[in-house]
Amino acid sequence: EREDIRAACASSAGHALSTLFELYVEEELVQPTFVTDLPLAVSPLAKPHRTFPEKYAERFELFICGRELANAFSELTDPVDQRERFVKQVEAHRILGAAGNASGGEEEEGEKRKEEYDYDIEIDEEFVEALEYGMPPTAGMGLGIDRLLMMLVDAPSIR
């Protein structure tokens, strides 16, 4: 856990906050709970928050029985902002991958972290180009049917 927190802190405060939330809060959210205003750093496709645009995104997640059931956000339609965020996302992935490769501690934990980031990511130039042509205000919501079924049948895994 400490290595996960250290790796996230190396990337950004938003990644650190997200990691702490995943490690210490998520499984405690038994009653249906909407978590709003997620860190901008972990929300690369969401619009910046209207009141705190440097820190948060217009995004929420629904948790039930300690599991994320849904994720929703207002879509970012600014191509300049989107490109900047993609650049930051690529850099954060590189930093997190390097932290996993250089981590000390348990060998198994280091291997797990290394595998998690053992792939390259790139800026989606076609998506940014499409945004440059114009995109109307949009929003999206993803509801995991598999997760809903897992919750209804009290299964720890979909398998």
PDB file of C-alpha atoms in Angstrom:
ATOM      1  CA  GLU A   1       0.000   0.000   0.000  1.00  0.00           C
ATOM      2  CA  ARG A   2       2.760   2.457   0.873  1.00  0.00           C
ATOM      3  CA  GLU A   3       4.466   1.862  -2.473  1.00  0.00           C
ATOM      4  CA  ASP A   4       1.168   2.551  -4.273  1.00  0.00           C
ATOM      5  CA  ILE A   5       0.834   5.836  -2.382  1.00  0.00           C
ATOM      6  CA  ARG A   6       4.450   6.820  -3.063  1.00  0.00           C
ATOM      7  CA  ALA A   7       4.068   6.074  -6.779  1.00  0.00           C
ATOM      8  CA  ALA A   8       0.836   8.096  -6.965  1.00  0.00           C
ATOM      9  CA  CYS A   9       2.411  11.018  -5.098  1.00  0.00           C
ATOM     10  CA  ALA A  10       5.246  11.064  -7.634  1.00  0.00           C
ATOM     11  CA  SER A  11       2.677  11.676 -10.351  1.00  0.00           C
ATOM     12  CA  SER A  12       0.335  14.315  -8.823  1.00  0.00           C
ATOM     13  CA  ALA A  13      -1.702  15.258  -5.773  1.00  0.00           C
ATOM     14  CA  GLY A  14      -4.835  14.160  -7.637  1.00  0.00           C
ATOM     15  CA  HIS A  15      -3.380  10.702  -8.246  1.00  0.00           C
ATOM     16  CA  ALA A  16      -2.361  10.480  -4.584  1.00  0.00           C
ATOM     17  CA  LEU A  17      -5.880  11.442  -3.456  1.00  0.00           C
ATOM     18  CA  SER A  18      -7.410   8.901  -5.823  1.00  0.00           C
ATOM     19  CA  THR A  19      -5.081   6.153  -4.573  1.00  0.00           C
ATOM     20  CA  LEU A  20      -5.863   6.930  -0.919  1.00  0.00           C
ATOM     21  CA  PHE A  21      -9.589   6.862  -1.731  1.00  0.00           C
ATOM     22  CA  GLU A  22      -9.260   3.473  -3.446  1.00  0.00           C
ATOM     23  CA  LEU A  23      -7.203   1.996  -0.603  1.00  0.00           C
ATOM     24  CA  TYR A  24      -9.091   3.335   2.424  1.00  0.00           C
ATOM     25  CA  VAL A  25     -12.573   4.574   1.461  1.00  0.00           C
ATOM     26  CA  GLU A  26     -14.127   2.656  -1.450  1.00  0.00           C
ATOM     27  CA  GLU A  27     -14.870  -0.598   0.363  1.00  0.00           C
ATOM     28  CA  GLU A  28     -16.461   1.322   3.257  1.00  0.00           C
ATOM     29  CA  LEU A  29     -19.164   2.828   0.995  1.00  0.00           C
ATOM     30  CA  VAL A  30     -21.895   0.264   1.647  1.00  0.00           C
ATOM     31  CA  GLN A  31     -24.986   2.456   1.240  1.00  0.00           C
ATOM     32  CA  PRO A  32     -25.573   3.931  -2.243  1.00  0.00           C
ATOM     33  CA  THR A  33     -23.164   6.873  -2.356  1.00  0.00           C
ATOM     34  CA  PHE A  34     -22.417   9.393  -5.074  1.00  0.00           C
ATOM     35  CA  VAL A  35     -18.819  10.602  -4.926  1.00  0.00           C
ATOM     36  CA  THR A  36     -18.576  13.924  -6.743  1.00  0.00           C
ATOM     37  CA  ASP A  37     -15.865  16.352  -7.799  1.00  0.00           C
ATOM     38  CA  LEU A  38     -13.128  13.838  -8.526  1.00  0.00           C
ATOM     39  CA  PRO A  39      -9.551  15.046  -9.092  1.00  0.00           C
ATOM     40  CA  LEU A  40      -8.939  16.541 -12.513  1.00  0.00           C
ATOM     41  CA  ALA A  41      -5.676  14.573 -12.793  1.00  0.00           C
ATOM     42  CA  VAL A  42      -7.548  11.254 -12.932  1.00  0.00           C
ATOM     43  CA  SER A  43     -10.336  12.532 -15.178  1.00  0.00           C
ATOM     44  CA  PRO A  44      -8.683  13.290 -18.530  1.00  0.00           C
ATOM     45  CA  LEU A  45     -11.908  13.347 -20.567  1.00  0.00           C
ATOM     46  CA  ALA A  46     -14.068  15.343 -18.132  1.00  0.00           C
ATOM     47  CA  LYS A  47     -14.730  19.070 -18.098  1.00  0.00           C
ATOM     48  CA  PRO A  48     -13.069  21.085 -15.357  1.00  0.00           C
ATOM     49  CA  HIS A  49     -15.247  21.835 -12.328  1.00  0.00           C
ATOM     50  CA  ARG A  50     -17.138  25.133 -12.627  1.00  0.00           C
ATOM     51  CA  THR A  51     -16.039  26.421  -9.218  1.00  0.00           C
ATOM     52  CA  PHE A  52     -12.606  24.766  -8.799  1.00  0.00           C
ATOM     53  CA  PRO A  53     -11.343  24.198 -12.366  1.00  0.00           C
ATOM     54  CA  GLU A  54      -7.682  23.644 -11.418  1.00  0.00           C
ATOM     55  CA  LYS A  55      -8.411  20.822  -8.962  1.00  0.00           C
ATOM     56  CA  TYR A  56     -11.614  18.974  -9.786  1.00  0.00           C
ATOM     57  CA  ALA A  57     -13.648  17.621 -12.687  1.00  0.00           C
ATOM     58  CA  GLU A  58     -17.392  17.611 -13.353  1.00  0.00           C
ATOM     59  CA  ARG A  59     -17.589  13.915 -12.622  1.00  0.00           C
ATOM     60  CA  PHE A  60     -19.255  11.494 -10.229  1.00  0.00           C
ATOM     61  CA  GLU A  61     -19.057   7.828  -9.377  1.00  0.00           C
ATOM     62  CA  LEU A  62     -21.773   5.720  -7.756  1.00  0.00           C
ATOM     63  CA  PHE A  63     -20.680   3.212  -5.110  1.00  0.00           C
ATOM     64  CA  ILE A  64     -22.854   0.492  -3.612  1.00  0.00           C
ATOM     65  CA  CYS A  65     -21.670  -2.306  -1.319  1.00  0.00           C
ATOM     66  CA  GLY A  66     -18.073  -1.100  -1.547  1.00  0.00           C
ATOM     67  CA  ARG A  67     -17.972  -1.275  -5.343  1.00  0.00           C
ATOM     68  CA  GLU A  68     -18.059   1.322  -8.082  1.00  0.00           C
ATOM     69  CA  LEU A  69     -21.245   0.760 -10.044  1.00  0.00           C
ATOM     70  CA  ALA A  70     -21.338   3.814 -12.326  1.00  0.00           C
ATOM     71  CA  ASN A  71     -19.099   6.591 -13.593  1.00  0.00           C
ATOM     72  CA  ALA A  72     -20.371   9.786 -15.248  1.00  0.00           C
ATOM     73  CA  PHE A  73     -19.018  13.139 -16.347  1.00  0.00           C
ATOM     74  CA  SER A  74     -19.473  16.170 -18.550  1.00  0.00           C
ATOM     75  CA  GLU A  75     -17.346  15.657 -21.663  1.00  0.00           C
ATOM     76  CA  LEU A  76     -14.423  17.979 -22.267  1.00  0.00           C
ATOM     77  CA  THR A  77     -14.901  19.677 -25.654  1.00  0.00           C
ATOM     78  CA  ASP A  78     -11.910  22.060 -25.664  1.00  0.00           C
ATOM     79  CA  PRO A  79      -9.203  20.610 -27.961  1.00  0.00           C
ATOM     80  CA  VAL A  80      -6.359  22.677 -26.459  1.00  0.00           C
ATOM     81  CA  ASP A  81      -7.215  21.596 -22.901  1.00  0.00           C
ATOM     82  CA  GLN A  82      -7.706  17.992 -24.062  1.00  0.00           C
ATOM     83  CA  ARG A  83      -4.268  17.857 -25.698  1.00  0.00           C
ATOM     84  CA  GLU A  84      -2.637  19.261 -22.535  1.00  0.00           C
ATOM     85  CA  ARG A  85      -4.383  16.653 -20.420  1.00  0.00           C
ATOM     86  CA  PHE A  86      -3.361  13.836 -22.729  1.00  0.00           C
ATOM     87  CA  VAL A  87       0.253  15.013 -22.470  1.00  0.00           C
ATOM     88  CA  LYS A  88      -0.028  15.007 -18.658  1.00  0.00           C
ATOM     89  CA  GLN A  89      -1.666  11.576 -18.717  1.00  0.00           C
ATOM     90  CA  VAL A  90       1.168  10.119 -20.810  1.00  0.00           C
ATOM     91  CA  GLU A  91       3.734  11.669 -18.443  1.00  0.00           C
ATOM     92  CA  ALA A  92       1.901  10.401 -15.336  1.00  0.00           C
ATOM     93  CA  HIS A  93       1.788   6.900 -16.824  1.00  0.00           C
ATOM     94  CA  ARG A  94       5.529   7.093 -17.479  1.00  0.00           C
ATOM     95  CA  ILE A  95       6.222   8.266 -13.908  1.00  0.00           C
ATOM     96  CA  LEU A  96       3.983   5.619 -12.344  1.00  0.00           C
ATOM     97  CA  GLY A  97       5.587   2.933 -14.502  1.00  0.00           C
ATOM     98  CA  ALA A  98       9.082   4.092 -13.553  1.00  0.00           C
ATOM     99  CA  ALA A  99       8.114   4.167  -9.866  1.00  0.00           C
ATOM    100  CA  GLY A 100       6.842   0.584 -10.189  1.00  0.00           C
ATOM    101  CA  ASN A 101      10.080  -0.531 -11.847  1.00  0.00           C
ATOM    102  CA  ALA A 102      12.242   1.172  -9.214  1.00  0.00           C
ATOM    103  CA  SER A 103      10.168   0.325  -6.152  1.00  0.00           C
ATOM    104  CA  GLY A 104      11.734  -1.508  -3.309  1.00  0.00           C
ATOM    105  CA  GLY A 105       9.882  -3.575  -0.781  1.00  0.00           C
ATOM    106  CA  GLU A 106       8.155  -6.801  -1.616  1.00  0.00           C
ATOM    107  CA  GLU A 107       9.266  -8.299  -4.923  1.00  0.00           C
ATOM    108  CA  GLU A 108       5.728  -9.497  -5.706  1.00  0.00           C
ATOM    109  CA  GLU A 109       4.308  -5.989  -5.194  1.00  0.00           C
ATOM    110  CA  GLY A 110       6.970  -4.501  -7.467  1.00  0.00           C
ATOM    111  CA  GLU A 111       6.190  -7.042 -10.189  1.00  0.00           C
ATOM    112  CA  LYS A 112       2.444  -6.354  -9.895  1.00  0.00           C
ATOM    113  CA  ARG A 113       3.027  -2.597 -10.258  1.00  0.00           C
ATOM    114  CA  LYS A 114       5.451  -3.149 -13.135  1.00  0.00           C
ATOM    115  CA  GLU A 115       2.857  -5.251 -15.009  1.00  0.00           C
ATOM    116  CA  GLU A 116       0.146  -2.663 -14.371  1.00  0.00           C
ATOM    117  CA  TYR A 117       2.121  -0.003 -16.276  1.00  0.00           C
ATOM    118  CA  ASP A 118       4.055  -2.251 -18.672  1.00  0.00           C
ATOM    119  CA  TYR A 119       2.581  -0.770 -21.840  1.00  0.00           C
ATOM    120  CA  ASP A 120       2.928   2.485 -23.725  1.00  0.00           C
ATOM    121  CA  ILE A 121       0.191   5.062 -24.138  1.00  0.00           C
ATOM    122  CA  GLU A 122       0.017   7.831 -26.700  1.00  0.00           C
ATOM    123  CA  ILE A 123      -1.919  11.003 -27.308  1.00  0.00           C
ATOM    124  CA  ASP A 124      -5.043  10.252 -29.345  1.00  0.00           C
ATOM    125  CA  GLU A 125      -4.367  12.721 -32.154  1.00  0.00           C
ATOM    126  CA  GLU A 126      -7.478  11.727 -34.124  1.00  0.00           C
ATOM    127  CA  PHE A 127      -9.694  12.466 -31.129  1.00  0.00           C
ATOM    128  CA  VAL A 128      -8.063  15.867 -30.590  1.00  0.00           C
ATOM    129  CA  GLU A 129      -8.441  16.647 -34.298  1.00  0.00           C
ATOM    130  CA  ALA A 130     -12.140  15.750 -34.122  1.00  0.00           C
ATOM    131  CA  LEU A 131     -12.538  18.142 -31.189  1.00  0.00           C
ATOM    132  CA  GLU A 132     -10.901  20.875 -33.281  1.00  0.00           C
ATOM    133  CA  TYR A 133     -13.766  20.557 -35.786  1.00  0.00           C
ATOM    134  CA  GLY A 134     -16.225  21.139 -32.961  1.00  0.00           C
ATOM    135  CA  MET A 135     -18.223  19.081 -30.519  1.00  0.00           C
ATOM    136  CA  PRO A 136     -21.484  20.092 -28.846  1.00  0.00           C
ATOM    137  CA  PRO A 137     -21.786  19.933 -25.047  1.00  0.00           C
ATOM    138  CA  THR A 138     -22.153  16.286 -24.095  1.00  0.00           C
ATOM    139  CA  ALA A 139     -22.111  14.043 -21.063  1.00  0.00           C
ATOM    140  CA  GLY A 140     -21.709  10.354 -20.531  1.00  0.00           C
ATOM    141  CA  MET A 141     -22.540   7.746 -17.945  1.00  0.00           C
ATOM    142  CA  GLY A 142     -21.247   4.215 -17.741  1.00  0.00           C
ATOM    143  CA  LEU A 143     -23.135   1.634 -15.705  1.00  0.00           C
ATOM    144  CA  GLY A 144     -21.385  -1.685 -15.299  1.00  0.00           C
ATOM    145  CA  ILE A 145     -24.012  -4.355 -15.878  1.00  0.00           C
ATOM    146  CA  ASP A 146     -21.450  -6.940 -14.802  1.00  0.00           C
ATOM    147  CA  ARG A 147     -20.892  -5.018 -11.576  1.00  0.00           C
ATOM    148  CA  LEU A 148     -24.631  -4.685 -11.018  1.00  0.00           C
ATOM    149  CA  LEU A 149     -25.038  -8.459 -11.388  1.00  0.00           C
ATOM    150  CA  MET A 150     -22.089  -9.086  -9.049  1.00  0.00           C
ATOM    151  CA  MET A 151     -23.765  -6.892  -6.435  1.00  0.00           C
ATOM    152  CA  LEU A 152     -27.190  -8.518  -6.855  1.00  0.00           C
ATOM    153  CA  VAL A 153     -25.831 -12.062  -6.481  1.00  0.00           C
ATOM    154  CA  ASP A 154     -23.190 -11.078  -3.916  1.00  0.00           C
ATOM    155  CA  ALA A 155     -20.327 -12.401  -6.040  1.00  0.00           C
ATOM    156  CA  PRO A 156     -16.755 -11.143  -5.555  1.00  0.00           C
ATOM    157  CA  SER A 157     -15.991 -11.721  -9.252  1.00  0.00           C
ATOM    158  CA  ILE A 158     -17.927 -11.968 -12.494  1.00  0.00           C
ATOM    159  CA  ARG A 159     -16.235 -15.295 -13.326  1.00  0.00           C
TER     160      ARG A 159
END
